[in-house]
Short mmCIF file of C-alpha atoms in Angstrom, two decimals:
data_model
loop_
_atom_site.label_atom_id
_atom_site.label_comp_id
_atom_site.label_asym_id
_atom_site.label_seq_id
_atom_site.Cartn_x
_atom_site.Cartn_y
_atom_site.Cartn_z
CA UNK A 9 -159.54 89.44 -138.31
CA UNK A 10 -159.68 93.07 -137.24
CA UNK A 11 -157.28 94.09 -134.47
CA UNK A 12 -158.56 95.12 -131.05
CA UNK A 13 -159.65 98.76 -130.78
CA UNK A 14 -156.51 99.79 -128.92
CA UNK A 15 -154.31 98.28 -131.60
CA UNK A 16 -156.47 99.45 -134.49
CA UNK A 17 -156.35 103.08 -133.40
CA UNK A 18 -152.58 103.04 -133.21
CA UNK A 19 -152.23 101.13 -136.47
CA UNK A 20 -154.37 103.66 -138.28
CA UNK A 21 -152.14 106.47 -137.15
CA UNK A 22 -148.85 104.77 -137.80
CA UNK A 23 -149.69 103.02 -141.07
CA UNK A 24 -149.49 99.35 -142.08
CA UNK A 25 -146.69 97.40 -140.55
CA UNK A 26 -145.60 100.22 -138.24
CA UNK A 27 -145.15 99.92 -134.50
CA UNK A 28 -148.46 100.67 -132.76
CA UNK A 29 -146.66 102.34 -129.91
CA UNK A 30 -144.32 104.46 -131.98
CA UNK A 31 -144.88 108.16 -132.13
CA UNK A 32 -146.09 108.49 -128.59
CA UNK A 33 -144.18 109.20 -125.45
CA UNK A 34 -146.74 107.46 -123.23
CA UNK A 35 -145.23 104.20 -122.08
CA UNK A 36 -148.55 102.89 -120.83
CA UNK A 37 -150.05 103.28 -124.28
CA UNK A 38 -147.06 101.51 -125.81
CA UNK A 39 -147.51 98.54 -123.47
CA UNK A 40 -151.22 98.31 -124.21
CA UNK A 41 -150.92 98.73 -127.94
CA UNK A 42 -148.03 96.42 -128.71
CA UNK A 43 -149.27 92.87 -128.10
CA UNK A 44 -147.30 91.39 -130.99
CA UNK A 45 -143.73 91.69 -132.16
CA UNK A 46 -144.03 93.57 -135.46
CA UNK A 47 -141.17 94.51 -137.66
CA UNK A 48 -140.92 97.85 -135.91
CA UNK A 49 -140.01 96.07 -132.62
CA UNK A 50 -137.02 94.24 -134.06
CA UNK A 51 -133.55 95.36 -133.01
CA UNK A 52 -132.07 97.84 -135.40
CA UNK A 53 -135.44 98.98 -136.77
CA UNK A 54 -134.96 102.60 -137.78
CA UNK A 55 -138.64 103.51 -137.29
CA UNK A 56 -138.42 102.94 -133.56
CA UNK A 57 -134.71 103.32 -132.95
CA UNK A 58 -134.42 106.83 -134.35
CA UNK A 59 -135.75 109.34 -131.80
CA UNK A 60 -135.27 112.99 -131.27
CA UNK A 61 -132.16 113.95 -129.38
CA UNK A 62 -132.75 114.29 -125.68
CA UNK A 63 -136.07 112.36 -125.69
CA UNK A 64 -136.04 109.61 -123.04
CA UNK A 65 -136.41 106.10 -124.41
CA UNK A 66 -139.48 104.33 -123.01
CA UNK A 67 -138.93 101.24 -120.88
CA UNK A 68 -138.98 97.90 -122.70
CA UNK A 69 -142.38 96.21 -122.95
CA UNK A 70 -143.33 93.81 -120.18
CA UNK A 71 -143.40 90.25 -121.57
CA UNK A 72 -146.12 89.18 -119.13
CA UNK A 73 -148.27 92.13 -120.17
CA UNK A 74 -147.77 91.27 -123.85
CA UNK A 75 -148.69 87.63 -123.26
CA UNK A 76 -151.81 88.60 -121.26
CA UNK A 77 -153.06 90.94 -123.98
CA UNK A 78 -152.37 88.39 -126.72
CA UNK A 79 -154.45 85.80 -124.85
CA UNK A 80 -157.15 88.33 -123.96
CA UNK A 81 -157.88 89.22 -127.59
CA UNK A 82 -157.82 85.70 -129.02
CA UNK A 83 -160.92 84.46 -130.78
CA UNK A 84 -161.46 81.79 -128.16
CA UNK A 85 -161.29 84.28 -125.26
CA UNK A 86 -164.73 85.13 -123.82
CA UNK A 87 -166.01 88.57 -124.81
CA UNK A 88 -168.67 88.63 -122.06
CA UNK A 89 -167.19 88.08 -118.60
CA UNK A 90 -169.62 89.66 -116.06
CA UNK A 91 -173.12 91.04 -115.61
CA UNK A 92 -173.44 94.60 -116.92
CA UNK A 93 -176.33 97.03 -117.34
CA UNK A 94 -177.07 99.31 -120.25
CA UNK A 95 -176.04 102.90 -119.48
CA UNK A 96 -179.62 104.19 -119.84
CA UNK A 97 -181.27 101.52 -117.69
CA UNK A 98 -183.24 102.81 -114.71
CA UNK A 99 -180.75 101.42 -112.18
CA UNK A 100 -177.63 102.72 -113.89
CA UNK A 101 -178.73 106.00 -115.45
CA UNK A 102 -177.79 108.16 -112.47
CA UNK A 103 -174.33 106.60 -112.20
CA UNK A 104 -173.43 107.74 -115.70
CA UNK A 105 -172.13 111.09 -116.88
CA UNK A 106 -174.64 112.97 -119.04
CA UNK A 107 -172.37 115.81 -120.13
CA UNK A 108 -172.76 114.93 -123.82
CA UNK A 109 -176.55 114.78 -123.59
CA UNK A 110 -176.55 118.11 -121.76
CA UNK A 111 -174.53 119.64 -124.59
CA UNK A 112 -176.99 118.15 -127.09
CA UNK A 113 -179.94 119.67 -125.21
CA UNK A 114 -178.24 123.07 -125.20
CA UNK A 115 -177.54 122.89 -128.95
CA UNK A 116 -181.14 121.79 -129.68
CA UNK A 117 -182.58 124.54 -127.44
CA UNK A 118 -180.46 127.19 -129.14
CA UNK A 119 -181.43 125.94 -132.61
CA UNK A 120 -185.16 125.61 -131.87
CA UNK A 121 -185.45 128.93 -130.08
CA UNK A 122 -183.44 130.72 -132.75
CA UNK A 123 -185.92 129.46 -135.33
CA UNK A 124 -188.84 130.60 -133.16
CA UNK A 125 -187.31 134.05 -132.68
CA UNK A 126 -186.74 134.48 -136.42
CA UNK A 127 -190.27 133.24 -137.18
CA UNK A 128 -191.75 135.59 -134.57
CA UNK A 129 -189.84 138.61 -135.91
CA UNK A 130 -190.84 137.80 -139.49
CA UNK A 131 -194.50 137.45 -138.52
CA UNK A 132 -194.99 140.29 -136.01
CA UNK A 133 -191.92 142.49 -136.31
CA UNK A 134 -190.20 144.04 -133.28
CA UNK A 135 -192.81 144.59 -130.56
CA UNK A 136 -190.57 146.20 -127.94
CA UNK A 137 -192.22 149.27 -126.42
CA UNK A 138 -190.22 151.43 -124.03
CA UNK A 139 -193.44 152.74 -122.57
CA UNK A 140 -194.23 149.32 -121.16
CA UNK A 141 -191.26 149.61 -118.79
CA UNK A 142 -190.67 153.35 -118.45
CA UNK A 143 -194.04 154.99 -118.88
CA UNK A 144 -194.83 158.55 -117.85
CA UNK A 145 -197.24 157.10 -115.33
CA UNK A 146 -194.47 155.09 -113.65
CA UNK A 147 -192.18 158.12 -113.48
CA UNK A 148 -195.03 160.16 -112.07
CA UNK A 149 -195.65 157.87 -109.09
CA UNK A 150 -194.17 160.37 -106.66
CA UNK A 151 -196.21 159.15 -103.66
CA UNK A 152 -194.72 155.67 -104.14
CA UNK A 153 -191.23 157.12 -104.47
CA UNK A 154 -191.65 159.17 -101.30
CA UNK A 155 -193.02 156.12 -99.50
CA UNK A 156 -189.97 154.12 -100.56
CA UNK A 157 -187.59 156.86 -99.39
CA UNK A 158 -189.28 157.08 -95.98
CA UNK A 159 -189.16 153.32 -95.27
CA UNK A 160 -185.71 153.57 -93.53
CA UNK A 161 -187.43 155.46 -90.69
CA UNK A 162 -188.86 152.21 -89.37
CA UNK A 163 -185.48 150.49 -88.75
CA UNK A 164 -184.27 153.61 -86.92
CA UNK A 165 -187.33 153.52 -84.64
CA UNK A 166 -186.69 149.79 -83.99
CA UNK A 167 -183.08 150.62 -83.09
CA UNK A 168 -184.22 153.31 -80.65
CA UNK A 169 -186.58 150.80 -79.02
CA UNK A 170 -183.69 148.35 -78.55
CA UNK A 171 -181.54 151.06 -77.03
CA UNK A 172 -184.29 151.96 -74.57
CA UNK A 173 -184.70 148.35 -73.41
CA UNK A 174 -180.91 147.95 -73.08
CA UNK A 175 -180.79 150.99 -70.82
CA UNK A 176 -183.78 149.61 -68.90
CA UNK A 177 -185.88 152.69 -69.61
CA UNK A 178 -188.81 150.57 -70.82
CA UNK A 179 -189.98 147.06 -69.97
CA UNK A 180 -189.96 143.89 -72.04
CA UNK A 181 -193.67 144.03 -72.80
CA UNK A 182 -193.40 147.62 -73.99
CA UNK A 183 -190.58 146.90 -76.43
CA UNK A 184 -192.48 143.91 -77.82
CA UNK A 185 -195.52 146.13 -78.37
CA UNK A 186 -193.35 148.75 -80.06
CA UNK A 187 -191.87 146.16 -82.45
CA UNK A 188 -195.35 144.87 -83.31
CA UNK A 189 -196.45 148.42 -84.17
CA UNK A 190 -193.29 149.05 -86.23
CA UNK A 191 -193.49 145.82 -88.24
CA UNK A 192 -197.21 146.26 -88.87
CA UNK A 193 -196.75 149.84 -90.02
CA UNK A 194 -193.99 148.94 -92.47
CA UNK A 195 -196.53 146.81 -94.39
CA UNK A 196 -199.73 148.83 -93.92
CA UNK A 197 -198.07 152.14 -94.91
CA UNK A 198 -197.14 151.17 -98.52
CA UNK A 199 -200.39 149.22 -98.99
CA UNK A 200 -202.43 152.34 -98.20
CA UNK A 201 -200.25 154.53 -100.45
CA UNK A 202 -200.55 152.14 -103.41
CA UNK A 203 -204.31 151.72 -103.09
CA UNK A 204 -204.92 155.45 -102.64
CA UNK A 205 -202.74 156.51 -105.58
CA UNK A 206 -203.89 153.93 -108.13
CA UNK A 207 -200.27 153.52 -109.14
CA UNK A 208 -198.73 151.53 -112.00
CA UNK A 209 -198.46 147.80 -111.43
CA UNK A 210 -194.66 147.64 -111.82
CA UNK A 211 -194.04 150.55 -109.41
CA UNK A 212 -196.42 149.09 -106.85
CA UNK A 213 -194.81 145.67 -107.07
CA UNK A 214 -191.32 147.09 -106.48
CA UNK A 215 -192.53 149.02 -103.44
CA UNK A 216 -194.35 146.02 -101.95
CA UNK A 217 -191.33 143.82 -102.60
CA UNK A 218 -189.05 146.22 -100.70
CA UNK A 219 -191.59 146.63 -97.88
CA UNK A 220 -191.91 142.85 -97.48
CA UNK A 221 -188.13 142.48 -97.27
CA UNK A 222 -187.96 145.23 -94.65
CA UNK A 223 -190.79 143.60 -92.69
CA UNK A 224 -188.92 140.27 -92.52
CA UNK A 225 -185.68 142.02 -91.58
CA UNK A 226 -187.37 143.96 -88.75
CA UNK A 227 -189.06 140.82 -87.44
CA UNK A 228 -185.68 139.07 -87.39
CA UNK A 229 -184.06 142.12 -85.75
CA UNK A 230 -186.65 142.20 -82.95
CA UNK A 231 -186.77 138.42 -82.43
CA UNK A 232 -182.98 137.98 -82.41
CA UNK A 233 -182.38 140.81 -79.93
CA UNK A 234 -185.13 139.43 -77.70
CA UNK A 235 -183.47 136.00 -77.77
CA UNK A 236 -180.07 137.56 -77.00
CA UNK A 237 -181.54 139.27 -73.95
CA UNK A 238 -183.10 135.99 -72.76
CA UNK A 239 -179.81 134.11 -73.21
CA UNK A 240 -177.85 136.85 -71.45
CA UNK A 241 -180.16 136.73 -68.43
CA UNK A 242 -179.97 132.94 -68.31
CA UNK A 243 -176.16 133.04 -68.53
CA UNK A 244 -176.00 135.52 -65.69
CA UNK A 245 -178.06 133.12 -63.58
CA UNK A 246 -175.57 130.31 -64.23
CA UNK A 247 -177.20 128.48 -67.13
CA UNK A 248 -174.71 126.70 -69.41
CA UNK A 249 -175.31 126.53 -73.17
CA UNK A 250 -171.93 125.17 -74.22
CA UNK A 251 -171.05 125.82 -77.86
CA UNK A 252 -174.58 126.91 -78.75
CA UNK A 253 -173.87 130.51 -77.70
CA UNK A 254 -171.31 132.50 -79.69
CA UNK A 255 -169.99 135.49 -77.72
CA UNK A 256 -169.52 137.42 -80.98
CA UNK A 257 -173.25 137.18 -81.66
CA UNK A 258 -174.29 138.22 -78.14
CA UNK A 259 -173.25 141.86 -78.53
CA UNK A 260 -175.57 144.81 -78.03
CA UNK A 261 -177.07 146.25 -81.23
CA UNK A 262 -175.25 149.17 -82.80
CA UNK A 263 -176.22 151.53 -85.58
CA UNK A 264 -173.43 150.12 -87.77
CA UNK A 265 -174.67 146.55 -87.35
CA UNK A 266 -178.24 147.65 -88.14
CA UNK A 267 -177.24 149.54 -91.32
CA UNK A 268 -175.11 146.62 -92.51
CA UNK A 269 -177.96 144.19 -91.86
CA UNK A 270 -180.50 146.31 -93.75
CA UNK A 271 -178.19 146.40 -96.79
CA UNK A 272 -176.83 142.83 -96.60
CA UNK A 273 -178.33 140.05 -98.79
CA UNK A 274 -179.84 138.22 -95.82
CA UNK A 275 -183.09 138.30 -93.85
CA UNK A 276 -181.65 136.91 -90.60
CA UNK A 277 -180.11 139.40 -88.21
CA UNK A 278 -176.96 138.72 -86.21
CA UNK A 279 -174.46 141.19 -84.75
CA UNK A 280 -171.57 139.85 -86.89
CA UNK A 281 -171.36 138.02 -90.21
CA UNK A 282 -168.60 136.09 -91.97
CA UNK A 283 -166.74 138.56 -94.18
CA UNK A 284 -164.47 138.31 -97.20
CA UNK A 285 -161.13 140.07 -97.40
CA UNK A 286 -161.58 142.36 -100.42
CA UNK A 287 -163.89 143.48 -103.23
CA UNK A 288 -163.23 142.09 -106.72
CA UNK A 289 -164.11 145.13 -108.85
CA UNK A 290 -163.60 143.40 -112.20
CA UNK A 291 -165.82 140.50 -111.14
CA UNK A 292 -168.55 142.93 -110.03
CA UNK A 293 -168.49 144.63 -113.45
CA UNK A 294 -168.81 141.27 -115.20
CA UNK A 295 -171.83 140.33 -113.10
CA UNK A 296 -173.45 143.72 -113.71
CA UNK A 297 -173.08 143.26 -117.47
CA UNK A 298 -174.66 139.80 -117.20
CA UNK A 299 -177.49 141.22 -115.10
CA UNK A 300 -178.22 143.87 -117.74
CA UNK A 301 -178.13 141.31 -120.55
CA UNK A 302 -180.50 138.87 -118.84
CA UNK A 303 -182.84 141.66 -117.78
CA UNK A 304 -183.05 142.74 -121.41
CA UNK A 305 -183.68 139.13 -122.41
CA UNK A 306 -186.59 138.97 -119.96
CA UNK A 307 -188.04 142.16 -121.41
CA UNK A 308 -187.68 140.79 -124.96
CA UNK A 309 -189.48 137.54 -124.10
CA UNK A 310 -192.27 139.38 -122.30
CA UNK A 311 -192.84 141.82 -125.16
CA UNK A 312 -192.42 139.45 -128.11
CA UNK A 313 -194.11 136.33 -126.73
CA UNK A 314 -196.02 136.68 -123.47
CA UNK A 315 -197.89 139.92 -124.22
CA UNK A 316 -199.24 138.78 -127.63
CA UNK A 317 -200.30 135.40 -126.21
CA UNK A 318 -202.21 136.81 -123.25
CA UNK A 319 -203.83 139.53 -125.39
CA UNK A 320 -205.19 136.85 -127.74
CA UNK A 321 -206.50 134.69 -124.89
CA UNK A 322 -209.65 134.53 -122.80
CA UNK A 323 -210.11 134.19 -119.06
CA UNK A 324 -209.08 130.58 -118.28
CA UNK A 325 -212.10 130.04 -116.02
CA UNK A 326 -214.72 131.54 -118.36
CA UNK A 327 -213.88 130.50 -121.94
CA UNK A 328 -213.60 127.24 -123.82
CA UNK A 329 -211.70 124.61 -121.84
CA UNK A 330 -209.60 123.31 -124.75
CA UNK A 331 -208.77 126.85 -125.83
CA UNK A 332 -207.64 127.65 -122.27
CA UNK A 333 -205.41 124.55 -122.19
CA UNK A 334 -203.88 125.53 -125.55
CA UNK A 335 -203.11 129.05 -124.27
CA UNK A 336 -201.65 127.72 -121.04
CA UNK A 337 -199.35 125.28 -122.84
CA UNK A 338 -198.32 127.92 -125.37
CA UNK A 339 -197.56 130.33 -122.53
CA UNK A 340 -195.68 127.78 -120.43
CA UNK A 341 -192.37 127.94 -122.31
CA UNK A 342 -191.87 131.75 -122.38
CA UNK A 343 -193.01 132.12 -118.76
CA UNK A 344 -190.57 129.38 -117.76
CA UNK A 345 -187.75 131.20 -119.57
CA UNK A 346 -188.65 134.49 -117.86
CA UNK A 347 -188.81 132.81 -114.46
CA UNK A 348 -185.41 131.14 -114.95
CA UNK A 349 -183.89 134.44 -116.10
CA UNK A 350 -185.42 136.16 -113.05
CA UNK A 351 -183.95 133.52 -110.76
CA UNK A 352 -180.50 133.85 -112.34
CA UNK A 353 -180.57 137.67 -112.32
CA UNK A 354 -181.77 138.08 -108.74
CA UNK A 355 -180.58 135.08 -106.73
CA UNK A 356 -177.26 134.56 -108.48
CA UNK A 357 -176.17 137.82 -110.06
CA UNK A 358 -177.71 140.60 -107.96
CA UNK A 359 -177.34 138.96 -104.53
CA UNK A 360 -173.74 138.01 -105.30
CA UNK A 361 -173.01 141.57 -106.48
CA UNK A 362 -174.47 142.93 -103.27
CA UNK A 363 -172.53 140.39 -101.20
CA UNK A 364 -169.29 141.28 -102.99
CA UNK A 365 -169.73 145.01 -102.44
CA UNK A 366 -170.47 144.43 -98.72
CA UNK A 367 -167.85 141.66 -98.31
CA UNK A 368 -170.67 139.37 -97.15
CA UNK A 369 -169.21 135.89 -96.85
CA UNK A 370 -172.15 133.44 -96.73
CA UNK A 371 -173.36 133.34 -100.34
CA UNK A 372 -175.51 130.23 -100.26
CA UNK A 373 -178.53 132.02 -101.70
CA UNK A 374 -179.88 128.84 -103.29
CA UNK A 375 -179.13 125.15 -103.60
CA UNK A 376 -179.65 122.72 -106.47
CA UNK A 377 -183.44 123.07 -106.36
CA UNK A 378 -183.68 121.85 -109.96
CA UNK A 379 -182.86 118.35 -108.64
CA UNK A 380 -185.57 118.47 -105.96
CA UNK A 381 -187.23 115.07 -105.56
CA UNK A 382 -190.29 116.52 -103.80
CA UNK A 383 -192.05 119.87 -103.61
CA UNK A 384 -190.92 120.14 -99.99
CA UNK A 385 -187.28 119.88 -101.08
CA UNK A 386 -187.83 122.56 -103.69
CA UNK A 387 -189.17 125.05 -101.13
CA UNK A 388 -186.21 124.27 -98.86
CA UNK A 389 -183.61 124.88 -101.56
CA UNK A 390 -184.68 127.48 -104.12
CA UNK A 391 -184.78 130.58 -101.86
CA UNK A 392 -182.35 130.12 -99.01
CA UNK A 393 -182.68 133.61 -97.42
CA UNK A 394 -186.46 133.16 -97.00
CA UNK A 395 -186.07 129.50 -96.01
CA UNK A 396 -183.58 130.35 -93.25
CA UNK A 397 -185.87 133.16 -92.05
CA UNK A 398 -188.92 130.87 -91.88
CA UNK A 399 -186.99 128.11 -90.12
CA UNK A 400 -185.50 130.53 -87.61
CA UNK A 401 -188.48 132.75 -86.84
CA UNK A 402 -191.59 130.68 -87.60
CA UNK A 403 -191.03 126.92 -87.86
CA UNK A 404 -188.80 126.21 -84.86
CA UNK A 405 -190.54 128.72 -82.57
CA UNK A 406 -193.75 126.78 -83.30
CA UNK A 407 -191.97 123.49 -82.55
CA UNK A 408 -190.59 124.88 -79.28
CA UNK A 409 -194.12 125.90 -78.31
CA UNK A 410 -195.16 122.25 -78.59
CA UNK A 411 -197.03 122.43 -81.91
CA UNK A 412 -196.92 119.34 -84.17
CA UNK A 413 -194.61 119.39 -87.17
CA UNK A 414 -197.54 119.41 -89.61
CA UNK A 415 -199.07 122.48 -87.94
CA UNK A 416 -195.71 124.27 -88.04
CA UNK A 417 -195.46 123.55 -91.79
CA UNK A 418 -199.03 124.80 -92.29
CA UNK A 419 -198.27 128.06 -90.47
CA UNK A 420 -195.08 128.53 -92.51
CA UNK A 421 -196.96 128.10 -95.79
CA UNK A 422 -199.74 130.37 -94.52
CA UNK A 423 -197.32 133.24 -93.86
CA UNK A 424 -195.71 132.70 -97.26
CA UNK A 425 -199.13 132.64 -98.98
CA UNK A 426 -200.24 135.87 -97.30
CA UNK A 427 -197.16 137.76 -98.46
CA UNK A 428 -197.33 136.34 -101.98
CA UNK A 429 -200.92 137.58 -102.16
CA UNK A 430 -200.03 141.02 -100.78
CA UNK A 431 -197.10 141.51 -103.16
CA UNK A 432 -199.22 140.65 -106.22
CA UNK A 433 -202.79 141.66 -105.32
CA UNK A 434 -202.04 145.12 -103.91
CA UNK A 435 -200.16 146.45 -107.00
CA UNK A 436 -202.86 144.93 -109.26
CA UNK A 437 -205.65 146.34 -107.03
CA UNK A 438 -207.32 142.92 -107.20
CA UNK A 439 -208.02 140.65 -104.25
CA UNK A 440 -209.06 137.35 -105.81
CA UNK A 441 -206.60 135.34 -103.65
CA UNK A 442 -205.12 133.53 -106.68
CA UNK A 443 -201.56 133.77 -105.29
CA UNK A 444 -202.74 132.77 -101.80
CA UNK A 445 -204.47 129.61 -103.03
CA UNK A 446 -201.54 128.84 -105.32
CA UNK A 447 -199.14 128.73 -102.40
CA UNK A 448 -201.53 126.81 -100.15
CA UNK A 449 -202.01 124.27 -102.98
CA UNK A 450 -198.35 123.38 -102.46
CA UNK A 451 -199.23 121.61 -99.20
CA UNK A 452 -201.09 118.66 -100.81
CA UNK A 453 -198.35 118.55 -103.46
CA UNK A 454 -195.79 118.21 -100.65
CA UNK A 455 -197.53 115.09 -99.33
CA UNK A 456 -198.24 113.74 -102.85
CA UNK A 457 -194.64 113.97 -104.05
CA UNK A 458 -193.36 112.60 -100.73
CA UNK A 459 -195.73 109.60 -101.04
CA UNK A 460 -194.70 108.94 -104.65
CA UNK A 461 -191.04 109.24 -103.75
CA UNK A 462 -191.40 106.70 -100.93
CA UNK A 463 -193.50 104.36 -103.08
CA UNK A 464 -191.48 104.25 -106.29
CA UNK A 465 -188.01 105.01 -104.85
CA UNK A 466 -187.27 106.95 -108.01
CA UNK A 467 -186.05 110.53 -107.85
CA UNK A 468 -187.50 111.28 -111.30
CA UNK A 469 -191.17 110.99 -110.27
CA UNK A 470 -191.34 113.81 -107.74
CA UNK A 471 -189.02 115.98 -109.82
CA UNK A 472 -191.23 115.67 -112.91
CA UNK A 473 -194.38 116.40 -110.89
CA UNK A 474 -192.73 119.52 -109.48
CA UNK A 475 -191.73 120.81 -112.94
CA UNK A 476 -195.15 119.99 -114.42
CA UNK A 477 -197.31 121.64 -111.76
CA UNK A 478 -195.03 124.57 -111.02
CA UNK A 479 -193.74 125.54 -114.47
CA UNK A 480 -196.01 124.01 -117.10
CA UNK A 481 -199.37 124.65 -115.42
CA UNK A 482 -198.98 126.93 -112.39
CA UNK A 483 -197.20 130.01 -113.70
CA UNK A 484 -199.08 130.35 -117.04
CA UNK A 485 -202.47 129.94 -115.32
CA UNK A 486 -201.70 132.69 -112.80
CA UNK A 487 -200.40 135.00 -115.53
CA UNK A 488 -203.67 134.59 -117.43
CA UNK A 489 -205.82 134.97 -114.31
CA UNK A 490 -204.19 138.19 -113.14
CA UNK A 491 -203.91 139.67 -116.64
CA UNK A 492 -207.61 139.28 -117.41
CA UNK A 493 -208.65 140.43 -113.95
CA UNK A 494 -206.50 143.57 -114.30
CA UNK A 495 -207.88 144.25 -117.78
CA UNK A 496 -211.47 143.80 -116.53
CA UNK A 497 -210.83 146.18 -113.61
CA UNK A 498 -209.33 148.82 -115.92
CA UNK A 499 -212.24 148.45 -118.34
CA UNK A 500 -214.75 148.93 -115.54
CA UNK A 501 -212.85 151.94 -114.17
CA UNK A 502 -212.81 153.64 -117.59
CA UNK A 503 -216.61 153.47 -118.00
#
């Protein structure tokens, strides 16, 4: 009869007839692996008695432990003693460690994608074109560059408005009107410049992205200072807020706090932020190198895979349905890779680099959105700066005004949809509202995934629906829609 696994492993190492516990300094292993008195356990046995000088002798084996193990491994002892589940059963799968399977997936992904890269290079050659990223047209977009350089004027005007209200030179209604004019101008100004100059898509997108960030920062700056003034007046009248009011965050705005806020990786203004003690220069260099590598990887995937696929496709709403589905599925993998690289480069690498250089302490720029059970959880976790801004300046102000929770969610998605449409449609010079409807389509998905999660009580259902609609279908469809619309517009303009 074969020995138990614990004895067999030791016997294989030590050889036939040798002490299973010899050769190891672990007394617990010796107790577990020595259920019988072999020749090596007899007094005077040289195999166990001879030890290196200075090595402590392990304690003698426990007779009760030996007797228990001898009875436990007898042929008449039951091998099945309690109810157990298979590790991959639906009830036990999430209590198991999947580190080995994760390593397997990584190895398979590397092998499969390496084969695809080699096959692509053998078939098409190297398709990288520097002009796609650094064209003469992009470098010649001087109106966009000047617009970008003049954007800091708007925060300075907002600061002057706050100083005037603090010195009681203007009234509350006047400062609110001034902030509305400032925040509106910071969006309208670049939109007009981009549309008038017929700029390159990449340059226009960068400018609209920066203008949208500045718009959200200025809204937070105005709203927070207004709330500070309201709380200060209430405190002066004797109102008590307990621990809800932090004296450090009730200070008057200063130019230093404004400049720090405009540079910091956050969209929510407050007079002071948690700070770190020092800057890790070596760590910053490592992250910069990673950022360059992953940016190059994004460019490689776009040039080698996405561009050829979309050039050989037709408009998804005008051609053959099966052909459109084939193009969408073929495009889904490279667009997913680009999107994941973009997330890693911007939300992890770039924002952490910026936080390190500014000693910004709160670096929760994202949560584990990849484990989101519903679409609602995904939108709460994948972009924490925007989520905190929406919660602080849109959602809870709507709730405090007495609006229902569903209406507050609708307004939040509406604001998000408008800015997604502006950031994409304006640089493309196309207003088909694809991005707007794509974001608003998330609302029924929120209720669908929430219903399925409550019905099946399984975290896999909502998570798979999120990945399918967002990554497999959503992104490739919008890439095809905007690409063909841009190509059609350029073809019409060249006639």
